[in-house]
Coordinates of C-alpha atoms and ligand atoms in Angstrom, one line a residue:
M1 CA 59.2 98.8 104.4
V2 CA 62.3 99.2 107.2
P3 CA 63.4 103.2 107.5
Y4 CA 66.3 103.9 105.6
P5 CA 67.6 106.4 108.3
S6 CA 67.0 109.7 107.1
S7 CA 70.1 111.3 106.7
S8 CA 70.8 115.4 105.7
G9 CA 66.7 115.4 104.7
R10 CA 67.5 112.2 102.9
R11 CA 65.4 108.8 102.8
A12 CA 65.2 105.8 101.2
V13 CA 63.4 102.4 102.3
F14 CA 63.4 98.9 102.1
S15 CA 61.0 97.3 100.2
V16 CA 60.0 93.7 101.8
T17 CA 62.3 92.2 99.1
G18 CA 65.4 94.0 99.9
R19 CA 64.9 96.3 97.6
L20 CA 66.5 99.4 98.1
L21 CA 64.6 102.8 96.5
L22 CA 64.4 106.5 97.1
L23 CA 61.3 107.9 97.7
H24 CA 62.2 111.6 96.8
R25 CA 64.8 113.8 96.0
I26 CA 68.2 113.8 98.2
A27 CA 71.2 116.3 98.6
P28 CA 72.1 116.7 95.7
M29 CA 75.8 115.9 96.4
V30 CA 75.1 112.7 98.1
P31 CA 76.0 109.9 95.2
A32 CA 72.4 109.3 93.1
L33 CA 72.9 105.9 92.2
A34 CA 69.1 103.9 92.6
L35 CA 70.1 99.7 92.8
S36 CA 68.7 97.9 94.4
V37 CA 70.9 95.9 97.0
E38 CA 70.7 92.6 97.7
P39 CA 69.3 92.0 101.1
L40 CA 73.8 91.9 102.6
A41 CA 74.5 95.5 102.0
R42 CA 71.6 96.4 104.9
R43 CA 74.4 95.9 107.3
H44 CA 75.9 98.8 106.2
H45 CA 73.9 101.4 106.0
H46 CA 75.6 103.8 103.2
P47 CA 74.1 106.9 101.7
A48 CA 70.5 106.3 99.7
I49 CA 71.1 107.0 96.3
R50 CA 68.9 108.1 93.3
G51 CA 67.1 106.8 90.3
F52 CA 69.8 105.3 88.0
R53 CA 69.8 106.8 84.4
R54 CA 71.7 105.0 81.3
G55 CA 71.4 107.5 78.6
Q56 CA 68.0 105.9 78.3
G57 CA 67.0 107.9 80.8
H58 CA 65.4 104.3 82.4
A59 CA 65.3 103.0 85.5
A60 CA 67.9 99.9 85.7
T61 CA 67.6 97.0 88.2
L62 CA 70.6 96.5 89.5
S63 CA 71.3 94.2 91.7
A64 CA 74.5 93.9 92.8
R65 CA 75.8 90.7 94.6
I66 CA 79.0 91.1 96.9
T67 CA 80.8 87.5 98.0
M68 CA 83.8 88.7 101.7
L69 CA 86.0 86.5 100.4
S70 CA 89.0 86.7 102.8
R71 CA 90.1 89.3 105.6
Q72 CA 93.2 89.4 107.4
D73 CA 94.2 91.0 110.7
P74 CA 97.4 91.1 111.3
P75 CA 99.7 89.5 113.7
G76 CA 99.6 91.1 116.7
G77 CA 97.6 94.3 115.8
G78 CA 94.2 92.9 114.4
G79 CA 90.7 92.1 115.3
G80 CA 89.2 94.9 117.9
G81 CA 92.2 95.5 119.5
G82 CA 93.4 98.3 117.4
A83 CA 96.2 100.8 115.8
A84 CA 98.6 100.6 119.3
G85 CA 97.4 104.3 121.4
G86 CA 95.7 105.0 117.7
T87 CA 98.9 105.2 115.4
P88 CA 97.6 107.7 112.7
L89 CA 97.1 105.0 110.0
Y90 CA 96.4 105.1 106.0
L91 CA 94.0 103.3 103.7
G92 CA 94.7 101.9 100.2
I93 CA 91.8 100.2 98.0
D94 CA 92.1 99.1 94.9
F95 CA 89.7 98.6 91.9
G96 CA 90.9 95.6 90.3
T97 CA 89.3 93.4 87.3
S98 CA 87.9 90.9 89.2
G99 CA 87.3 92.7 93.0
A100 CA 88.6 95.3 95.6
R101 CA 90.8 95.0 98.1
Y102 CA 92.4 97.4 101.3
S103 CA 94.8 98.1 102.8
L104 CA 95.3 99.6 105.8
I105 CA 99.0 100.7 106.8
D106 CA 101.4 102.6 109.5
R107 CA 103.4 105.6 108.0
K108 CA 106.4 103.1 108.6
G109 CA 104.7 100.8 106.1
A110 CA 103.2 97.6 108.1
V111 CA 99.9 96.2 107.2
H112 CA 97.1 96.5 110.4
S113 CA 94.4 95.2 108.3
E114 CA 94.1 94.2 105.1
G115 CA 90.4 92.4 103.4
K116 CA 89.4 91.9 99.8
R117 CA 85.1 92.0 98.0
A118 CA 84.9 90.2 94.6
Y119 CA 82.4 92.1 92.7
S120 CA 80.7 90.5 89.5
P121 CA 78.3 92.6 87.7
P122 CA 74.5 92.3 87.7
V123 CA 73.2 88.9 86.2
G124 CA 71.9 90.5 82.0
G125 CA 74.8 92.2 82.2
G126 CA 75.2 95.8 81.5
G127 CA 78.0 98.8 82.2
A128 CA 76.1 100.4 84.5
G129 CA 75.8 97.3 87.1
W130 CA 79.1 97.8 87.2
A131 CA 78.8 100.9 88.7
S132 CA 76.7 99.3 91.4
S133 CA 79.3 97.2 92.3
W134 CA 82.0 99.2 92.3
R135 CA 80.0 100.8 94.9
A136 CA 78.1 98.3 96.9
A137 CA 81.8 96.7 97.2
L138 CA 84.0 99.8 98.5
F139 CA 81.1 100.7 101.5
Q140 CA 80.9 97.3 102.0
L141 CA 85.6 97.1 102.4
L142 CA 84.7 99.9 105.1
G143 CA 82.8 97.9 106.7
D144 CA 85.6 95.2 106.9
I145 CA 88.4 97.5 107.9
P146 CA 87.6 96.3 112.5
P147 CA 86.1 99.0 113.7
A148 CA 88.4 100.1 116.5
H149 CA 91.7 101.2 113.8
R150 CA 88.3 103.0 112.6
P151 CA 89.1 106.2 113.7
S152 CA 92.4 106.0 113.6
I153 CA 92.0 106.7 110.0
S154 CA 93.9 109.9 108.8
S155 CA 93.8 109.4 105.0
I156 CA 92.3 107.1 102.4
S157 CA 92.8 106.8 98.6
I158 CA 92.5 104.4 96.1
D159 CA 93.1 103.1 92.6
G160 CA 90.9 102.4 89.6
T161 CA 91.8 100.4 85.9
S162 CA 93.2 103.4 83.7
A163 CA 90.7 104.1 80.9
T164 CA 87.7 103.5 82.6
A165 CA 85.0 106.6 83.5
L166 CA 81.8 107.5 83.7
I167 CA 79.7 110.3 82.8
V168 CA 77.9 112.3 85.4
D169 CA 75.3 114.3 85.9
S170 CA 76.8 117.3 88.1
E171 CA 73.7 118.4 89.6
T172 CA 72.1 115.1 90.2
G173 CA 75.1 112.8 90.6
E174 CA 73.3 110.8 89.0
L175 CA 74.6 108.6 85.9
L176 CA 74.1 109.4 82.4
A177 CA 76.2 107.5 80.9
G178 CA 79.3 103.8 81.0
P179 CA 81.5 102.8 83.4
F180 CA 83.4 101.8 79.5
L181 CA 85.4 100.0 80.8
Y182 CA 89.3 100.1 79.9
N183 CA 89.4 97.2 77.7
E184 CA 86.7 98.2 75.9
S185 CA 86.7 99.7 72.8
F186 CA 85.2 102.8 70.7
P187 CA 86.4 102.7 66.6
D188 CA 83.6 104.6 65.9
A189 CA 85.4 108.5 67.8
L190 CA 88.6 107.1 66.4
P191 CA 88.7 109.7 63.0
A192 CA 87.3 112.1 65.0
V193 CA 90.5 111.6 67.9
E194 CA 92.6 111.6 65.4
A195 CA 92.2 114.5 63.5
V196 CA 93.0 116.8 66.2
A197 CA 95.1 114.6 68.5
P198 CA 99.6 114.5 67.4
A199 CA 100.0 111.2 65.2
N200 CA 100.6 109.0 67.6
H201 CA 99.6 110.6 70.4
T202 CA 97.6 107.7 73.7
V203 CA 94.5 108.4 72.9
C204 CA 94.7 108.4 69.9
S205 CA 93.9 104.3 70.8
A206 CA 90.5 102.9 70.7
S207 CA 90.6 102.1 74.3
S208 CA 91.2 105.2 75.6
T209 CA 89.3 107.1 77.5
L210 CA 88.7 110.2 74.6
C211 CA 87.5 107.8 72.3
K212 CA 84.6 106.7 75.3
L213 CA 84.4 110.1 75.5
V214 CA 84.1 111.0 72.6
S215 CA 81.6 108.3 71.0
W216 CA 79.5 109.9 73.9
W217 CA 79.2 112.9 72.7
N218 CA 79.1 112.0 69.3
T219 CA 75.5 110.2 70.2
A220 CA 74.1 112.4 73.4
G221 CA 76.3 114.5 74.4
A222 CA 76.5 117.1 71.0
G223 CA 72.5 117.5 71.0
G224 CA 72.8 119.7 73.9
G225 CA 72.4 117.4 76.2
A226 CA 75.7 116.8 78.0
G227 CA 74.0 120.0 79.9
S228 CA 75.9 119.2 83.7
A229 CA 77.5 116.1 82.2
V230 CA 81.2 115.7 83.6
L231 CA 83.3 113.1 83.5
M232 CA 85.1 110.6 86.1
H233 CA 87.5 108.2 86.3
Q234 CA 86.4 105.1 87.5
S235 CA 89.3 106.2 91.2
D236 CA 87.5 109.5 90.5
W237 CA 83.9 108.2 91.0
L238 CA 84.2 106.2 93.8
L239 CA 87.0 108.2 95.6
W240 CA 83.7 110.7 95.2
L241 CA 81.2 108.6 96.9
L242 CA 83.6 109.3 99.5
H243 CA 83.8 113.5 99.8
G244 CA 81.4 114.3 96.7
R245 CA 83.4 117.1 95.5
Y246 CA 83.6 117.0 91.4
G247 CA 85.8 117.8 88.9
V248 CA 88.8 116.5 90.7
S249 CA 91.6 113.7 89.1
D250 CA 95.1 113.4 88.9
Y251 CA 96.9 112.9 86.5
N252 CA 97.7 109.4 85.8
N253 CA 94.1 109.0 85.6
A254 CA 93.8 111.7 83.2
L255 CA 96.4 110.8 80.1
K256 CA 94.4 108.9 78.5
V257 CA 91.9 110.9 77.6
G258 CA 94.6 113.1 76.6
Y259 CA 96.5 115.0 80.1
D260 CA 99.7 116.6 79.2
P261 CA 102.1 115.2 82.7
A262 CA 104.9 116.7 81.4
A263 CA 103.5 120.2 80.7
D264 CA 100.8 119.4 83.8
A265 CA 97.9 120.5 82.3
Y266 CA 95.5 119.6 79.3
P267 CA 96.8 121.0 75.8
S268 CA 95.7 123.7 73.9
W269 CA 93.8 121.4 71.1
L270 CA 91.9 119.6 73.7
M271 CA 91.0 122.1 75.0
A272 CA 89.1 124.2 72.3
Q273 CA 87.2 120.4 71.7
P274 CA 83.2 121.1 72.7
Y275 CA 83.0 117.9 75.0
S276 CA 86.4 119.6 77.0
R277 CA 84.0 121.1 79.1
L278 CA 83.4 117.6 80.9
L279 CA 86.9 116.7 81.8
P280 CA 87.9 117.5 85.2
P281 CA 89.3 120.2 86.1
S282 CA 91.6 119.6 88.8
V283 CA 93.6 117.9 87.7
M284 CA 96.2 116.5 90.7
V285 CA 99.3 114.8 91.7
P286 CA 98.4 111.1 92.3
G287 CA 97.9 111.2 96.7
A288 CA 96.7 114.7 97.1
P289 CA 95.2 115.9 99.4
I290 CA 91.2 117.1 98.3
A291 CA 88.9 116.9 101.1
A292 CA 87.2 115.9 103.8
V293 CA 85.1 112.2 104.3
R294 CA 81.1 113.8 104.2
D295 CA 79.8 113.6 107.2
D296 CA 76.8 110.7 106.0
V297 CA 80.0 108.1 105.5
R298 CA 82.1 109.6 107.9
S299 CA 79.6 109.4 110.7
Q300 CA 78.2 105.5 109.8
Y301 CA 81.8 104.1 109.8
G302 CA 83.6 105.7 112.0
L303 CA 85.7 107.9 110.8
S304 CA 87.7 110.7 112.2
E305 CA 86.3 114.6 111.3
E306 CA 90.3 114.1 110.5
C307 CA 90.4 112.1 107.6
V308 CA 91.3 113.1 104.4
V309 CA 90.1 111.8 101.1
C310 CA 93.5 112.1 97.9
T311 CA 93.6 111.5 94.5
G312 CA 94.3 108.4 93.7
T313 CA 95.7 106.6 90.5
T314 CA 96.1 103.8 88.8
D315 CA 96.2 99.7 89.8
S316 CA 99.1 99.3 88.0
I317 CA 101.2 102.8 89.2
A318 CA 99.6 101.4 92.3
A319 CA 101.2 98.2 92.0
F320 CA 104.1 99.4 90.7
L321 CA 103.8 101.9 94.0
A322 CA 103.3 98.7 96.4
A323 CA 106.5 97.0 94.5
R324 CA 109.0 99.9 95.8
A325 CA 110.9 99.6 92.7
A326 CA 113.3 102.8 92.3
G327 CA 115.7 103.9 89.3
P328 CA 116.3 103.1 85.7
G329 CA 115.9 99.7 84.4
R330 CA 114.0 98.9 87.3
A331 CA 110.4 96.9 86.4
V332 CA 107.0 96.1 87.6
T333 CA 104.8 93.5 85.8
S334 CA 101.3 93.9 86.9
L335 CA 100.4 90.0 86.2
G336 CA 96.7 90.3 87.2
S337 CA 93.6 89.8 85.0
T338 CA 95.7 91.4 82.7
L339 CA 99.9 92.2 81.9
A340 CA 100.5 95.2 82.3
V341 CA 104.2 96.2 83.2
K342 CA 105.3 100.2 83.9
L343 CA 109.4 100.5 83.5
V344 CA 111.7 103.4 84.7
S345 CA 112.8 105.5 82.4
E346 CA 114.9 108.4 81.6
A347 CA 113.2 109.3 78.3
R348 CA 109.6 109.3 78.2
V349 CA 108.0 107.0 75.5
D350 CA 104.9 107.3 73.9
D351 CA 103.4 105.9 70.7
A352 CA 100.3 104.5 70.4
R353 CA 100.9 102.5 66.6
F354 CA 101.8 100.0 70.1
G355 CA 100.1 100.5 73.0
V356 CA 102.8 102.6 74.6
Y357 CA 102.5 105.6 77.3
S358 CA 104.3 107.2 79.8
H359 CA 102.8 108.5 83.0
R360 CA 104.7 110.7 85.4
L361 CA 105.3 109.5 88.9
D362 CA 106.9 112.1 90.8
G363 CA 110.1 113.0 88.0
A364 CA 110.6 109.8 86.9
W365 CA 108.6 107.8 84.6
L366 CA 106.9 105.5 83.7
V367 CA 106.5 103.8 80.3
G368 CA 104.6 101.0 79.3
G369 CA 101.8 99.8 78.3
A370 CA 99.1 96.5 79.0
S371 CA 99.2 93.6 76.8
N372 CA 94.5 91.8 77.3
A373 CA 96.4 88.5 77.8
G374 CA 96.6 87.6 81.5
G375 CA 94.6 86.3 84.6
A376 CA 91.5 86.4 82.9
V377 CA 92.6 84.1 79.8
L378 CA 94.1 81.6 83.4
R379 CA 90.7 81.3 84.9
Q380 CA 88.3 81.3 82.3
L381 CA 91.0 77.8 80.7
F382 CA 91.8 76.5 84.3
G383 CA 88.8 78.2 86.9
D384 CA 90.3 78.2 90.0
D385 CA 93.7 79.2 91.4
R386 CA 94.2 76.8 93.2
R387 CA 94.3 74.3 90.4
L388 CA 96.0 76.9 89.0
A389 CA 98.5 76.7 91.6
A390 CA 98.7 73.2 91.6
L391 CA 99.0 71.7 87.9
S392 CA 102.4 74.7 88.0
R393 CA 103.5 72.9 90.4
G394 CA 103.4 69.5 87.7
I395 CA 106.4 71.9 85.7
D396 CA 109.5 72.0 84.7
P397 CA 110.9 75.5 83.9
A398 CA 114.1 75.4 82.9
A399 CA 112.4 73.7 80.0
A400 CA 111.0 75.7 76.7
S401 CA 107.3 74.6 75.8
P402 CA 107.7 74.4 71.9
L403 CA 103.9 75.5 71.8
D404 CA 103.0 78.9 70.5
Y405 CA 99.8 80.7 71.6
Y406 CA 98.9 84.4 72.2
P407 CA 96.6 83.7 74.9
L408 CA 93.7 86.3 75.0
P409 CA 90.7 86.1 77.0
R410 CA 88.5 87.3 73.8
K411 CA 89.3 89.5 70.7
G412 CA 91.7 92.7 71.0
E413 CA 95.0 93.7 72.4
R414 CA 96.4 97.0 73.2
F415 CA 100.2 95.9 73.5
P416 CA 103.0 95.4 72.2
V417 CA 100.6 95.3 70.0
A418 CA 98.0 97.2 69.7
D419 CA 95.6 94.7 67.5
L420 CA 91.3 94.9 68.5
D421 CA 91.0 92.6 65.7
M422 CA 93.8 89.9 67.2
A423 CA 91.6 86.8 67.6
P424 CA 92.8 84.8 70.3
R425 CA 95.4 81.7 69.5
L426 CA 95.9 78.4 71.9
E427 CA 95.9 75.7 69.7
P428 CA 97.1 73.1 69.2
R429 CA 96.0 71.8 72.7
P430 CA 97.5 68.7 74.2
E431 CA 95.5 66.6 76.3
S432 CA 97.1 67.2 79.1
D433 CA 96.5 70.4 81.5
A434 CA 100.3 71.2 82.5
E435 CA 101.7 71.1 79.8
F436 CA 98.3 73.0 77.6
L437 CA 99.0 75.8 81.2
H438 CA 103.4 75.7 80.5
G439 CA 102.4 76.5 77.1
I440 CA 100.3 78.9 78.3
L441 CA 103.2 80.6 80.8
E442 CA 105.4 80.4 78.8
S443 CA 103.4 82.5 76.5
I444 CA 102.1 85.4 78.5
A445 CA 105.8 85.4 79.2
R446 CA 107.3 86.0 75.7
I447 CA 104.2 89.1 75.8
E448 CA 106.0 90.5 78.3
A449 CA 109.5 90.3 77.0
K450 CA 108.2 91.4 73.3
G451 CA 106.9 94.1 75.5
Y452 CA 110.0 94.6 78.0
S453 CA 112.3 94.7 74.1
L454 CA 109.7 97.2 71.9
L455 CA 109.9 99.8 75.2
R456 CA 114.0 99.2 74.4
E457 CA 113.3 99.6 70.5
L458 CA 111.0 102.9 71.7
G459 CA 113.9 104.6 73.6
A460 CA 113.0 103.5 77.0
T461 CA 115.7 102.3 79.1
A462 CA 116.2 99.4 78.9
V463 CA 115.3 97.0 81.7
E464 CA 117.2 95.5 84.9
E465 CA 115.2 93.2 86.6
V466 CA 111.1 93.0 87.0
L467 CA 109.1 92.6 90.9
T468 CA 106.5 91.2 90.2
A469 CA 102.5 92.3 91.7
G470 CA 98.6 91.4 90.9
G471 CA 97.4 87.7 91.4
G472 CA 100.2 85.6 89.3
A473 CA 103.8 87.1 91.3
Q474 CA 102.1 83.6 94.1
N475 CA 103.3 81.3 91.2
E476 CA 107.2 81.3 91.0
T477 CA 107.2 78.3 88.4
W478 CA 105.8 81.9 86.2
T479 CA 108.0 83.6 88.1
A480 CA 111.2 81.1 86.9
I481 CA 109.9 81.2 83.2
R482 CA 109.0 84.6 83.3
E483 CA 112.8 84.9 84.4
R484 CA 114.8 82.2 81.6
V485 CA 112.9 84.0 79.3
L486 CA 112.7 87.7 79.8
G487 CA 116.7 87.2 80.5
V488 CA 116.8 89.1 83.5
P489 CA 116.2 88.6 86.8
V490 CA 112.5 88.4 88.7
R491 CA 111.0 88.3 91.5
K492 CA 108.1 88.6 93.6
A493 CA 108.1 91.9 95.3
E494 CA 107.4 92.3 99.2
Q495 CA 104.2 93.8 98.9
T496 CA 101.7 92.6 95.4
E497 CA 98.8 94.1 95.8
A498 CA 98.0 97.5 94.6
A499 CA 96.0 98.7 97.9
Y500 CA 98.9 99.0 99.0
G501 CA 100.6 101.6 96.7
A502 CA 97.0 103.0 97.3
A503 CA 97.5 103.2 100.7
L504 CA 101.4 104.9 100.8
L505 CA 99.7 107.4 98.6
A506 CA 97.2 107.9 101.6
L507 CA 100.3 108.3 103.8
K508 CA 101.6 111.1 101.0
G509 CA 98.3 113.1 100.8
A510 CA 98.4 113.1 104.8
D511 CA 101.4 114.6 105.1
R512 CA 100.6 117.1 102.2
R513 CA 97.3 118.4 104.2
A514 CA 99.9 118.4 107.2
G515 CA 102.1 120.7 105.3
A516 CA 99.8 122.6 104.5
M517 CA 98.3 123.1 107.6
A518 CA 102.1 123.8 108.3
S519 CA 103.4 126.3 105.8
Ligands
ADP1 N1 98.8 81.0 91.2 C1 99.5 81.4 89.8 N2 99.2 81.3 89.0 C2 99.2 82.3 87.7 N3 97.9 83.2 87.8 C3 97.2 83.7 89.0 C4 97.4 82.6 90.5 N4 96.6 83.4 91.6 C5 96.0 83.2 90.6 N5 96.2 84.0 89.2 C6 95.6 85.1 88.1 O1 95.6 86.4 89.2 C7 94.7 87.5 88.8 C8 93.7 88.0 90.2 O2 95.2 88.8 90.1 P1 94.5 90.0 90.6 O3 95.5 90.9 90.8 O4 93.9 89.5 92.2 O5 94.2 90.9 89.1 P2 93.4 91.5 89.0 O6 92.9 93.4 89.7 O7 93.1 92.4 87.3 O8 91.8 90.9 89.1 C9 93.3 85.8 88.5 O9 92.9 86.0 86.7 C10 94.5 84.6 88.4 O10 93.8 83.9 86.6
5RP2 O1 94.9 97.1 82.2 C1 94.3 97.2 83.4 C2 93.8 97.0 84.3 O2 94.2 96.0 85.1 C3 94.8 98.8 83.5 O3 94.3 98.8 84.4 C4 95.2 100.1 82.6 O4 95.0 99.2 81.3 C5 96.7 99.9 82.3 O5 97.3 100.9 82.4 P1 98.2 101.7 83.0 O6 99.3 102.1 82.3 O7 97.6 103.7 82.3 O8 97.8 102.2 84.4

């Protein structure tokens, strides 16, 4: 057995099959999550963890396969060279649907290092496997950062997919239930949520975080099983792995559990519910300093004692931040696995009937929603991105496709139509793959256009320009099709990765901490 370096009173050993098992209890603050991690992770002795229990109380054997896709060292500042003169650096990490990425920037916004890791759920599926994949990807990415840069990292922030939540035991750190993913729906809980929330409130969607919490509460929590259970959003949980404190979130992630960003508080109708005690009590602005990095993680990865972990946001808001769109009428469409629109609006608009909600960002309202039609269906139908790019080059974006699809990866749509039972529509399929792709790209553009016109109909500021983020932003043909269909200028953002937006939040958090220390 290979002894795991003991630290803060815990030990774990790798079994001969390279599986990480914990021999005895560990410091309660250390995240508890037992997984049999492929030997790959052995190189990064990340904090040991405890038995991983889902609602059934049985240890789950999970294997997270991590594939390092790429790491680019920036020209001139890469490899072991490190930031010149120890320039303070700010780390953003994005946990999207298909993978995790990091971006390490300086105060001027120059990228000193970036990288990504694809993750895949363990064989046999299972929600719990996602937590182990995310956790493994987090520590793999920290290990991918050039060691020479790490002491200069002043702050860290993480974005995750919205309405993605976990139920954790705050006594042991063990995962009690979930993760419940952003596009999973819990219609069983909808009547109970609609009975307490205002009509058409953001939480009145079966995929809302509140429906996920209430569904768990009705099956496991109400009977007293909720003792020390707490709700954590995906980015809260990943940040907690770094700082070890419970009860902290941000007002973007907390929106879909019912937090009111205008009042900057949970509404009384929510606080009156028995399950409200699971909610994170400290909901802060995105990019607020939380705490220093935990000693074991800091020493493991060579981070500075000054490095501070900061609150995060959701992935599409991080992408919005990266695009630096400013002013009413400016919008960012994230073309990732899904299609998420964010429009800067003077008026707040929330209407669960259409999957429309408003996020607060500093003094503005980001009105929008997210459709399940997006890159996921492209990958499903055309395989890798290179083929997508090659086929796209054969399409004339000036010609409108006569094909009328609704390209969902599976049943269920959130925006601009909130319909759990909406089925994909991808017929008739032409002989030519290029024609088929043209129809799909144009049909997703029509969904995007419908989304922006719906926001206008509901009272939001009219869209004047759209910047594009996410993997689909690379597709110039699609950009041209979208510009024709939307009827407003559409262009690729200079920074298309949400991780860059998370790094900007880390920069804000470092400045907030400096300001607080100075006052
Ligand atoms: N050239 C391209 N044209 C259209 N879509 C693309 C292209 N390259 C990548 N994509 C899409 O981008 C998506 C991945 O983008 P990303 O922003 O990483 O998404 P997420 O964070 O949701 O996983 C994939 O679903 C893929 O289909
Ligand atoms: O679809 C998603 C997956 O990438 C988004 O995370 C999410 O639905 C968008 O939510 P929000 O508008 O709260 O950022």
